[in-house]
PDB file of C-alpha atoms in Angstrom:
ATOM      1  CA  MET A  23     -19.701 111.859 241.211  1.00 78.00           C
ATOM      2  CA  LYS A  24     -18.666 115.251 242.595  1.00 94.00           C
ATOM      3  CA  SER A  25     -17.282 117.589 239.939  1.00 98.00           C
ATOM      4  CA  VAL A  26     -15.232 120.760 240.067  1.00 98.00           C
ATOM      5  CA  VAL A  27     -17.317 123.299 238.167  1.00 98.00           C
ATOM      6  CA  LEU A  28     -16.692 126.807 236.857  1.00 98.00           C
ATOM      7  CA  VAL A  29     -19.767 128.961 236.168  1.00 98.00           C
ATOM      8  CA  THR A  30     -19.157 132.192 234.259  1.00 98.00           C
ATOM      9  CA  GLY A  31     -21.306 135.269 234.772  1.00 96.00           C
ATOM     10  CA  ALA A  32     -22.498 134.029 238.166  1.00 96.00           C
ATOM     11  CA  SER A  33     -23.239 137.346 239.858  1.00 95.00           C
ATOM     12  CA  THR A  34     -26.882 137.413 238.751  1.00 93.00           C
ATOM     13  CA  GLY A  35     -29.616 135.499 236.979  1.00 93.00           C
ATOM     14  CA  ILE A  36     -29.195 131.998 235.627  1.00 96.00           C
ATOM     15  CA  GLY A  37     -25.475 131.945 236.434  1.00 97.00           C
ATOM     16  CA  TYR A  38     -26.093 132.815 240.079  1.00 97.00           C
ATOM     17  CA  LEU A  39     -28.928 130.311 240.390  1.00 97.00           C
ATOM     18  CA  SER A  40     -26.926 127.598 238.623  1.00 98.00           C
ATOM     19  CA  ALA A  41     -23.926 128.061 240.895  1.00 98.00           C
ATOM     20  CA  ARG A  42     -26.129 127.566 243.951  1.00 98.00           C
ATOM     21  CA  ALA A  43     -27.988 124.599 242.446  1.00 98.00           C
ATOM     22  CA  LEU A  44     -24.714 122.902 241.525  1.00 98.00           C
ATOM     23  CA  ALA A  45     -23.300 123.440 245.009  1.00 98.00           C
ATOM     24  CA  ALA A  46     -26.513 122.118 246.564  1.00 98.00           C
ATOM     25  CA  ALA A  47     -26.129 119.033 244.369  1.00 98.00           C
ATOM     26  CA  GLY A  48     -22.771 118.353 246.012  1.00 97.00           C
ATOM     27  CA  HIS A  49     -20.326 119.775 243.489  1.00 98.00           C
ATOM     28  CA  THR A  50     -17.388 122.085 244.166  1.00 98.00           C
ATOM     29  CA  VAL A  51     -18.383 125.286 242.424  1.00 98.00           C
ATOM     30  CA  TYR A  52     -16.449 128.384 241.408  1.00 98.00           C
ATOM     31  CA  ALA A  53     -18.875 131.238 240.733  1.00 98.00           C
ATOM     32  CA  SER A  54     -16.977 133.622 238.506  1.00 98.00           C
ATOM     33  CA  MET A  55     -17.694 137.310 238.081  1.00 97.00           C
ATOM     34  CA  ARG A  56     -15.943 140.635 237.667  1.00 95.00           C
ATOM     35  CA  ASP A  57     -14.758 142.900 240.461  1.00 94.00           C
ATOM     36  CA  ILE A  58     -15.246 140.464 243.352  1.00 95.00           C
ATOM     37  CA  HIS A  59     -13.531 142.863 245.772  1.00 95.00           C
ATOM     38  CA  GLY A  60     -15.508 145.899 244.618  1.00 95.00           C
ATOM     39  CA  ARG A  61     -18.893 146.142 242.926  1.00 94.00           C
ATOM     40  CA  ASN A  62     -19.699 142.455 243.391  1.00 95.00           C
ATOM     41  CA  ALA A  63     -18.262 142.115 246.906  1.00 96.00           C
ATOM     42  CA  PRO A  64     -21.776 142.025 248.483  1.00 95.00           C
ATOM     43  CA  ARG A  65     -22.768 139.165 246.161  1.00 94.00           C
ATOM     44  CA  VAL A  66     -19.558 137.299 247.008  1.00 95.00           C
ATOM     45  CA  ARG A  67     -20.310 137.622 250.735  1.00 95.00           C
ATOM     46  CA  GLU A  68     -23.857 136.445 250.138  1.00 95.00           C
ATOM     47  CA  LEU A  69     -22.694 133.337 248.295  1.00 95.00           C
ATOM     48  CA  ARG A  70     -19.990 132.634 250.869  1.00 94.00           C
ATOM     49  CA  ASP A  71     -22.394 132.945 253.786  1.00 96.00           C
ATOM     50  CA  TRP A  72     -25.027 130.777 252.081  1.00 96.00           C
ATOM     51  CA  SER A  73     -22.420 128.139 251.267  1.00 96.00           C
ATOM     52  CA  PHE A  74     -21.050 128.069 254.795  1.00 95.00           C
ATOM     53  CA  ALA A  75     -24.505 127.945 256.395  1.00 96.00           C
ATOM     54  CA  ASN A  76     -25.521 124.985 254.243  1.00 96.00           C
ATOM     55  CA  GLY A  77     -22.246 123.100 254.209  1.00 96.00           C
ATOM     56  CA  HIS A  78     -21.704 123.510 250.472  1.00 97.00           C
ATOM     57  CA  GLU A  79     -18.509 124.119 248.500  1.00 97.00           C
ATOM     58  CA  LEU A  80     -19.147 127.356 246.651  1.00 97.00           C
ATOM     59  CA  ARG A  81     -16.636 130.144 246.264  1.00 96.00           C
ATOM     60  CA  ALA A  82     -16.196 133.167 244.036  1.00 97.00           C
ATOM     61  CA  VAL A  83     -13.368 133.684 241.569  1.00 98.00           C
ATOM     62  CA  GLU A  84     -12.464 136.806 239.616  1.00 97.00           C
ATOM     63  CA  LEU A  85     -13.040 136.319 235.887  1.00 98.00           C
ATOM     64  CA  ASP A  86     -13.716 138.902 233.192  1.00 97.00           C
ATOM     65  CA  VAL A  87     -14.540 137.047 229.967  1.00 98.00           C
ATOM     66  CA  LEU A  88     -13.317 140.084 228.003  1.00 97.00           C
ATOM     67  CA  SER A  89      -9.759 139.428 229.194  1.00 98.00           C
ATOM     68  CA  GLN A  90      -7.625 136.398 228.320  1.00 98.00           C
ATOM     69  CA  ALA A  91      -5.306 137.196 231.225  1.00 98.00           C
ATOM     70  CA  SER A  92      -8.275 137.174 233.591  1.00 98.00           C
ATOM     71  CA  ALA A  93      -9.535 133.856 232.232  1.00 98.00           C
ATOM     72  CA  ASP A  94      -6.051 132.337 232.507  1.00 98.00           C
ATOM     73  CA  ALA A  95      -5.683 133.513 236.109  1.00 98.00           C
ATOM     74  CA  ALA A  96      -9.092 132.169 237.123  1.00 98.00           C
ATOM     75  CA  ILE A  97      -8.411 128.714 235.695  1.00 98.00           C
ATOM     76  CA  LYS A  98      -4.950 128.615 237.294  1.00 98.00           C
ATOM     77  CA  THR A  99      -6.539 129.436 240.651  1.00 98.00           C
ATOM     78  CA  ILE A 100      -9.001 126.559 240.311  1.00 98.00           C
ATOM     79  CA  ILE A 101      -6.302 124.093 239.231  1.00 98.00           C
ATOM     80  CA  ALA A 102      -4.017 125.201 242.066  1.00 98.00           C
ATOM     81  CA  GLU A 103      -6.782 124.712 244.641  1.00 98.00           C
ATOM     82  CA  GLN A 104      -8.467 121.577 243.265  1.00 98.00           C
ATOM     83  CA  GLY A 105      -5.939 119.935 240.956  1.00 98.00           C
ATOM     84  CA  ARG A 106      -8.525 119.635 238.192  1.00 98.00           C
ATOM     85  CA  LEU A 107     -11.448 121.265 236.405  1.00 98.00           C
ATOM     86  CA  ASP A 108     -14.270 118.959 235.303  1.00 98.00           C
ATOM     87  CA  VAL A 109     -17.009 121.243 234.017  1.00 98.00           C
ATOM     88  CA  VAL A 110     -17.218 124.692 232.454  1.00 98.00           C
ATOM     89  CA  VAL A 111     -20.643 126.340 232.373  1.00 98.00           C
ATOM     90  CA  HIS A 112     -20.583 129.091 229.744  1.00 98.00           C
ATOM     91  CA  ASN A 113     -23.235 131.470 231.022  1.00 97.00           C
ATOM     92  CA  ALA A 114     -21.732 134.998 230.886  1.00 95.00           C
ATOM     93  CA  GLY A 115     -23.632 137.249 228.525  1.00 93.00           C
ATOM     94  CA  HIS A 116     -25.202 140.642 228.076  1.00 91.00           C
ATOM     95  CA  LEU A 117     -28.494 141.633 226.453  1.00 93.00           C
ATOM     96  CA  VAL A 118     -28.863 144.717 224.268  1.00 95.00           C
ATOM     97  CA  VAL A 119     -32.151 146.082 222.960  1.00 94.00           C
ATOM     98  CA  GLY A 120     -32.757 148.463 220.069  1.00 95.00           C
ATOM     99  CA  PRO A 121     -33.071 148.716 216.277  1.00 96.00           C
ATOM    100  CA  VAL A 122     -30.128 147.070 214.550  1.00 97.00           C
ATOM    101  CA  GLU A 123     -29.483 150.175 212.424  1.00 98.00           C
ATOM    102  CA  ALA A 124     -28.832 152.247 215.547  1.00 97.00           C
ATOM    103  CA  PHE A 125     -25.976 150.042 216.778  1.00 98.00           C
ATOM    104  CA  SER A 126     -22.527 150.914 215.501  1.00 98.00           C
ATOM    105  CA  PRO A 127     -20.357 148.037 214.256  1.00 97.00           C
ATOM    106  CA  GLU A 128     -18.153 148.633 217.300  1.00 97.00           C
ATOM    107  CA  GLU A 129     -21.124 148.221 219.635  1.00 97.00           C
ATOM    108  CA  VAL A 130     -22.115 144.978 217.939  1.00 97.00           C
ATOM    109  CA  VAL A 131     -18.526 143.744 218.227  1.00 97.00           C
ATOM    110  CA  ARG A 132     -18.742 144.358 221.981  1.00 96.00           C
ATOM    111  CA  VAL A 133     -21.921 142.264 222.153  1.00 97.00           C
ATOM    112  CA  PHE A 134     -20.140 139.431 220.351  1.00 97.00           C
ATOM    113  CA  ASP A 135     -17.103 139.939 222.558  1.00 97.00           C
ATOM    114  CA  THR A 136     -19.115 139.221 225.696  1.00 96.00           C
ATOM    115  CA  ASN A 137     -21.578 136.625 224.443  1.00 97.00           C
ATOM    116  CA  THR A 138     -19.401 134.735 221.956  1.00 98.00           C
ATOM    117  CA  LEU A 139     -15.685 135.473 222.134  1.00 98.00           C
ATOM    118  CA  GLY A 140     -15.701 135.349 225.918  1.00 98.00           C
ATOM    119  CA  THR A 141     -16.398 131.622 225.705  1.00 98.00           C
ATOM    120  CA  LEU A 142     -13.319 131.178 223.522  1.00 98.00           C
ATOM    121  CA  ARG A 143     -11.098 132.935 226.067  1.00 98.00           C
ATOM    122  CA  VAL A 144     -12.348 130.694 228.849  1.00 98.00           C
ATOM    123  CA  ASN A 145     -11.890 127.636 226.635  1.00 98.00           C
ATOM    124  CA  LYS A 146      -8.342 128.692 225.763  1.00 98.00           C
ATOM    125  CA  ALA A 147      -7.551 128.695 229.474  1.00 98.00           C
ATOM    126  CA  ALA A 148      -9.517 125.587 230.509  1.00 98.00           C
ATOM    127  CA  LEU A 149      -9.238 123.112 227.647  1.00 98.00           C
ATOM    128  CA  PRO A 150      -5.517 122.270 227.956  1.00 98.00           C
ATOM    129  CA  TYR A 151      -6.229 120.863 231.430  1.00 98.00           C
ATOM    130  CA  MET A 152      -9.405 119.089 230.347  1.00 98.00           C
ATOM    131  CA  ARG A 153      -7.801 117.604 227.233  1.00 97.00           C
ATOM    132  CA  ASN A 154      -4.920 116.367 229.358  1.00 96.00           C
ATOM    133  CA  ALA A 155      -7.423 114.734 231.739  1.00 96.00           C
ATOM    134  CA  GLN A 156      -9.229 113.143 228.754  1.00 95.00           C
ATOM    135  CA  SER A 157     -12.580 113.940 230.332  1.00 96.00           C
ATOM    136  CA  GLY A 158     -14.930 116.753 231.212  1.00 97.00           C
ATOM    137  CA  LEU A 159     -18.050 118.619 230.196  1.00 98.00           C
ATOM    138  CA  MET A 160     -18.575 121.859 228.317  1.00 98.00           C
ATOM    139  CA  LEU A 161     -22.063 123.121 229.174  1.00 98.00           C
ATOM    140  CA  TRP A 162     -23.239 126.111 227.175  1.00 98.00           C
ATOM    141  CA  ILE A 163     -26.187 128.343 228.115  1.00 98.00           C
ATOM    142  CA  SER A 164     -27.697 129.194 224.745  1.00 97.00           C
ATOM    143  CA  SER A 165     -31.011 130.899 223.980  1.00 95.00           C
ATOM    144  CA  SER A 166     -34.252 129.902 222.318  1.00 93.00           C
ATOM    145  CA  THR A 167     -33.711 132.911 220.009  1.00 93.00           C
ATOM    146  CA  VAL A 168     -31.227 130.695 218.166  1.00 94.00           C
ATOM    147  CA  ARG A 169     -33.951 128.401 216.842  1.00 92.00           C
ATOM    148  CA  GLY A 170     -37.273 129.746 218.071  1.00 91.00           C
ATOM    149  CA  GLY A 171     -39.340 132.811 217.359  1.00 89.00           C
ATOM    150  CA  PHE A 172     -38.330 136.148 218.849  1.00 89.00           C
ATOM    151  CA  PRO A 173     -39.414 139.783 218.487  1.00 90.00           C
ATOM    152  CA  PRO A 174     -37.487 142.566 216.735  1.00 93.00           C
ATOM    153  CA  PHE A 175     -34.966 144.834 218.485  1.00 94.00           C
ATOM    154  CA  LEU A 176     -32.907 141.917 219.825  1.00 94.00           C
ATOM    155  CA  GLY A 177     -30.760 141.598 216.702  1.00 95.00           C
ATOM    156  CA  PRO A 178     -27.152 141.869 217.971  1.00 97.00           C
ATOM    157  CA  TYR A 179     -27.878 139.711 221.030  1.00 96.00           C
ATOM    158  CA  ALA A 180     -29.677 137.004 219.036  1.00 96.00           C
ATOM    159  CA  ALA A 181     -26.897 136.953 216.424  1.00 97.00           C
ATOM    160  CA  ALA A 182     -24.197 136.637 219.089  1.00 97.00           C
ATOM    161  CA  LYS A 183     -26.071 133.804 220.824  1.00 97.00           C
ATOM    162  CA  ALA A 184     -26.492 132.026 217.483  1.00 97.00           C
ATOM    163  CA  ALA A 185     -22.754 132.331 216.863  1.00 98.00           C
ATOM    164  CA  MET A 186     -21.980 130.949 220.321  1.00 98.00           C
ATOM    165  CA  ASP A 187     -24.385 128.064 219.787  1.00 98.00           C
ATOM    166  CA  SER A 188     -22.745 127.265 216.455  1.00 98.00           C
ATOM    167  CA  LEU A 189     -19.304 127.199 218.083  1.00 98.00           C
ATOM    168  CA  ALA A 190     -20.641 124.851 220.757  1.00 98.00           C
ATOM    169  CA  VAL A 191     -21.886 122.404 218.119  1.00 98.00           C
ATOM    170  CA  THR A 192     -18.627 122.541 216.152  1.00 98.00           C
ATOM    171  CA  MET A 193     -16.502 122.098 219.254  1.00 98.00           C
ATOM    172  CA  SER A 194     -18.573 119.127 220.366  1.00 98.00           C
ATOM    173  CA  PHE A 195     -17.081 117.191 217.446  1.00 97.00           C
ATOM    174  CA  GLU A 196     -13.602 118.605 217.953  1.00 97.00           C
ATOM    175  CA  LEU A 197     -13.504 117.681 221.645  1.00 97.00           C
ATOM    176  CA  ALA A 198     -15.084 114.242 221.364  1.00 97.00           C
ATOM    177  CA  ARG A 199     -11.817 112.349 220.906  1.00 95.00           C
ATOM    178  CA  PHE A 200     -10.522 113.926 224.103  1.00 96.00           C
ATOM    179  CA  GLY A 201     -13.430 112.423 226.024  1.00 96.00           C
ATOM    180  CA  ILE A 202     -14.978 115.859 226.614  1.00 97.00           C
ATOM    181  CA  GLU A 203     -18.758 115.988 226.434  1.00 97.00           C
ATOM    182  CA  THR A 204     -20.953 118.858 225.288  1.00 98.00           C
ATOM    183  CA  SER A 205     -24.388 119.871 226.571  1.00 98.00           C
ATOM    184  CA  ILE A 206     -26.295 122.920 225.391  1.00 98.00           C
ATOM    185  CA  VAL A 207     -29.036 124.207 227.698  1.00 98.00           C
ATOM    186  CA  VAL A 208     -31.541 126.440 225.927  1.00 96.00           C
ATOM    187  CA  PRO A 209     -33.626 128.763 228.127  1.00 95.00           C
ATOM    188  CA  GLY A 210     -36.719 130.357 226.671  1.00 89.00           C
ATOM    189  CA  ALA A 211     -37.922 133.828 227.571  1.00 83.00           C
ATOM    190  CA  PHE A 212     -38.356 134.600 231.274  1.00 79.00           C
ATOM    191  CA  THR A 213     -40.296 137.733 232.125  1.00 70.00           C
ATOM    192  CA  ARG A 214     -39.352 137.570 235.805  1.00 60.00           C
ATOM    193  CA  GLY A 215     -36.608 136.168 237.993  1.00 55.00           C
ATOM    194  CA  THR A 216     -33.591 137.665 236.190  1.00 58.00           C
ATOM    195  CA  ALA A 217     -32.124 141.120 235.579  1.00 54.00           C
ATOM    196  CA  HIS A 218     -31.702 140.343 231.881  1.00 57.00           C
ATOM    197  CA  PHE A 219     -34.056 143.002 230.508  1.00 62.00           C
ATOM    198  CA  PRO A 220     -33.688 145.612 233.300  1.00 65.00           C
ATOM    199  CA  ASN A 221     -29.904 145.619 232.735  1.00 76.00           C
ATOM    200  CA  ALA A 222     -30.098 145.546 228.931  1.00 86.00           C
ATOM    201  CA  GLY A 223     -27.855 147.891 226.969  1.00 89.00           C
ATOM    202  CA  GLN A 224     -29.049 150.286 224.281  1.00 93.00           C
ATOM    203  CA  PRO A 225     -27.392 151.885 221.239  1.00 95.00           C
ATOM    204  CA  ALA A 226     -25.544 155.149 221.736  1.00 96.00           C
ATOM    205  CA  ASP A 227     -26.998 156.568 218.506  1.00 97.00           C
ATOM    206  CA  LYS A 228     -30.221 157.990 219.953  1.00 96.00           C
ATOM    207  CA  VAL A 229     -31.034 159.936 216.779  1.00 97.00           C
ATOM    208  CA  THR A 230     -31.325 156.769 214.703  1.00 97.00           C
ATOM    209  CA  ALA A 231     -33.056 154.919 217.532  1.00 95.00           C
ATOM    210  CA  ASP A 232     -35.601 157.746 217.792  1.00 96.00           C
ATOM    211  CA  ALA A 233     -36.289 157.446 214.046  1.00 97.00           C
ATOM    212  CA  TYR A 234     -38.006 154.167 214.919  1.00 95.00           C
ATOM    213  CA  ALA A 235     -40.574 155.997 217.073  1.00 95.00           C
ATOM    214  CA  ARG A 236     -43.397 154.368 215.114  1.00 94.00           C
ATOM    215  CA  TYR A 237     -42.447 151.194 217.023  1.00 92.00           C
ATOM    216  CA  ASP A 238     -42.672 152.876 220.430  1.00 92.00           C
ATOM    217  CA  GLY A 239     -44.415 150.623 222.887  1.00 91.00           C
ATOM    218  CA  LEU A 240     -43.876 147.477 220.856  1.00 88.00           C
ATOM    219  CA  MET A 241     -41.431 145.880 223.307  1.00 86.00           C
ATOM    220  CA  ASP A 242     -43.769 146.727 226.194  1.00 87.00           C
ATOM    221  CA  GLN A 243     -46.583 145.129 224.214  1.00 89.00           C
ATOM    222  CA  VAL A 244     -44.473 142.029 223.581  1.00 87.00           C
ATOM    223  CA  GLY A 245     -43.414 141.888 227.224  1.00 83.00           C
ATOM    224  CA  ALA A 246     -47.018 142.072 228.383  1.00 87.00           C
ATOM    225  CA  ARG A 247     -48.019 139.321 225.975  1.00 86.00           C
ATOM    226  CA  LEU A 248     -45.128 137.115 227.065  1.00 85.00           C
ATOM    227  CA  SER A 249     -46.112 137.644 230.683  1.00 84.00           C
ATOM    228  CA  ALA A 250     -49.659 136.618 229.864  1.00 84.00           C
ATOM    229  CA  LEU A 251     -48.387 133.466 228.133  1.00 81.00           C
ATOM    230  CA  THR A 252     -46.059 132.571 230.994  1.00 81.00           C
ATOM    231  CA  PRO A 253     -47.487 130.079 233.506  1.00 82.00           C
ATOM    232  CA  ASP A 254     -47.303 130.978 237.182  1.00 80.00           C
ATOM    233  CA  HIS A 255     -44.798 128.213 237.896  1.00 82.00           C
ATOM    234  CA  ALA A 256     -42.301 129.427 235.272  1.00 80.00           C
ATOM    235  CA  ASP A 257     -39.053 130.302 237.004  1.00 89.00           C
ATOM    236  CA  PRO A 258     -35.420 130.553 235.827  1.00 92.00           C
ATOM    237  CA  GLN A 259     -34.620 128.264 238.743  1.00 95.00           C
ATOM    238  CA  ALA A 260     -35.797 125.483 236.411  1.00 96.00           C
ATOM    239  CA  VAL A 261     -32.832 126.231 234.147  1.00 97.00           C
ATOM    240  CA  ALA A 262     -30.455 126.094 237.113  1.00 97.00           C
ATOM    241  CA  GLU A 263     -31.918 122.765 238.221  1.00 97.00           C
ATOM    242  CA  GLU A 264     -31.478 121.376 234.718  1.00 98.00           C
ATOM    243  CA  VAL A 265     -27.849 122.495 234.681  1.00 98.00           C
ATOM    244  CA  ALA A 266     -27.274 120.725 238.011  1.00 98.00           C
ATOM    245  CA  ARG A 267     -29.088 117.614 236.784  1.00 98.00           C
ATOM    246  CA  ILE A 268     -26.985 117.374 233.633  1.00 98.00           C
ATOM    247  CA  VAL A 269     -23.685 117.906 235.451  1.00 98.00           C
ATOM    248  CA  SER A 270     -24.656 115.219 237.973  1.00 98.00           C
ATOM    249  CA  LEU A 271     -25.420 112.604 235.310  1.00 97.00           C
ATOM    250  CA  PRO A 272     -22.767 109.959 234.582  1.00 95.00           C
ATOM    251  CA  ALA A 273     -20.473 110.640 231.639  1.00 93.00           C
ATOM    252  CA  GLY A 274     -22.074 109.359 228.462  1.00 91.00           C
ATOM    253  CA  GLU A 275     -25.633 109.929 229.662  1.00 94.00           C
ATOM    254  CA  ARG A 276     -25.816 113.700 229.370  1.00 96.00           C
ATOM    255  CA  PRO A 277     -28.159 115.168 226.732  1.00 96.00           C
ATOM    256  CA  PHE A 278     -26.613 117.100 223.885  1.00 97.00           C
ATOM    257  CA  ARG A 279     -29.343 119.760 224.023  1.00 97.00           C
ATOM    258  CA  SER A 280     -32.047 120.540 226.557  1.00 96.00           C
ATOM    259  CA  VAL A 281     -34.732 123.197 226.047  1.00 95.00           C
ATOM    260  CA  ILE A 282     -36.339 124.868 229.086  1.00 94.00           C
ATOM    261  CA  ASP A 283     -39.100 126.977 227.589  1.00 89.00           C
ATOM    262  CA  PHE A 284     -42.376 127.619 229.417  1.00 88.00           C
ATOM    263  CA  ILE A 285     -43.795 129.808 226.634  1.00 89.00           C
ATOM    264  CA  ASP A 286     -42.976 127.502 223.686  1.00 87.00           C
ATOM    265  CA  ASP A 287     -41.513 129.796 221.065  1.00 90.00           C
ATOM    266  CA  GLY A 288     -40.838 126.823 218.777  1.00 92.00           C
ATOM    267  CA  ALA A 289     -37.207 126.154 219.721  1.00 92.00           C
ATOM    268  CA  GLY A 290     -38.083 122.694 221.007  1.00 92.00           C
ATOM    269  CA  ALA A 291     -39.802 121.655 217.787  1.00 94.00           C
ATOM    270  CA  VAL A 292     -36.985 123.000 215.600  1.00 95.00           C
ATOM    271  CA  THR A 293     -34.401 121.300 217.819  1.00 94.00           C
ATOM    272  CA  GLU A 294     -35.986 117.887 217.281  1.00 95.00           C
ATOM    273  CA  VAL A 295     -35.570 118.232 213.521  1.00 96.00           C
ATOM    274  CA  ALA A 296     -32.164 119.926 213.669  1.00 96.00           C
ATOM    275  CA  GLU A 297     -30.658 117.286 215.950  1.00 96.00           C
ATOM    276  CA  ARG A 298     -31.931 114.469 213.757  1.00 97.00           C
ATOM    277  CA  VAL A 299     -30.420 116.127 210.693  1.00 97.00           C
ATOM    278  CA  ARG A 300     -27.118 116.747 212.506  1.00 97.00           C
ATOM    279  CA  GLU A 301     -26.842 113.119 213.552  1.00 97.00           C
ATOM    280  CA  GLU A 302     -27.876 111.779 210.156  1.00 98.00           C
ATOM    281  CA  PHE A 303     -25.346 113.993 208.375  1.00 97.00           C
ATOM    282  CA  ALA A 304     -22.607 112.879 210.757  1.00 97.00           C
ATOM    283  CA  GLU A 305     -23.481 109.283 209.819  1.00 97.00           C
ATOM    284  CA  ARG A 306     -23.382 110.097 206.098  1.00 97.00           C
ATOM    285  CA  ILE A 307     -19.929 111.685 206.227  1.00 97.00           C
ATOM    286  CA  GLY A 308     -18.458 109.008 208.467  1.00 96.00           C
ATOM    287  CA  ILE A 309     -18.022 110.866 211.762  1.00 96.00           C
ATOM    288  CA  ALA A 310     -20.836 109.299 213.766  1.00 95.00           C
ATOM    289  CA  ASP A 311     -18.277 108.224 216.376  1.00 94.00           C
ATOM    290  CA  LEU A 312     -17.865 111.906 217.273  1.00 96.00           C
ATOM    291  CA  LEU A 313     -21.488 112.154 218.401  1.00 95.00           C
ATOM    292  CA  LYS A 314     -20.583 110.274 221.587  1.00 90.00           C
ATOM    293  CA  PRO A 315     -17.315 111.314 223.249  1.00 89.00           C
ATOM    294  CA  THR A 316     -17.220 108.216 225.439  1.00 68.00           C
ATOM    295  CA  LEU A 317     -17.095 106.082 222.292  1.00 56.00           C
ATOM    296  CA  ALA A 318     -14.596 108.311 220.532  1.00 52.00           C
ATOM    297  CA  SER A 319     -12.171 108.425 223.436  1.00 48.00           C
TER     298      SER A 319
END
């Protein structure tokens, strides 16, 4: 069944690839990003031209996840044009790299604002329509840092992704009786194919960051090792294809969590145990019906 899909943070990386994969799968896709008439205008033209040339339904929509007004306006645009919104893909995020001590609390708040609170703003705008429709899918792009191994100097980003992942799990129960499904896609580390690391932010406090000079070269060392561990066929396109596959599945058949990790940092193994425990605990406290929205609704 063709769905109307919103993808946040679709100007680059997994969001961009997912928007194209979803459109190629036959869905009507809104690729959201900031500044569609300015900085991202070339990307908007690129997506528009690709969509037109291939006969797909893919269009850009202005959405800054740091602004509730922007999120509200984007959702209203989609509803006005399509009459419904079936799927939200929470992808927008920003990586920062550096010693945790060097980040000010305000800088860490900004990381959480983009990676965690931004999802809440989009949900505030989208969920009233989806709850009213008694159907839909919330698809969250998490990270293997939430449950797998990861190197130092990713602290604020990993913490924000863990918080987002936790909200996704909690909301899966809270949305079940509205017939809204949840899927969490968990990408592992990709050393090529995205601008994640090249565009990473750093702490403003260079004095404190420089105090960690004894770790100089460590992230380059880790990056080289990850590259060596990465098979030649590893590509973030695999994450986009999994997003499109999940969205295209019939309601009730979508996986709760899917790990796409070519390096195997352990997130898959931990997920197997964690999901079993989550389901067993839901049984023990009498809310097992909330594990399957189609049953609850």
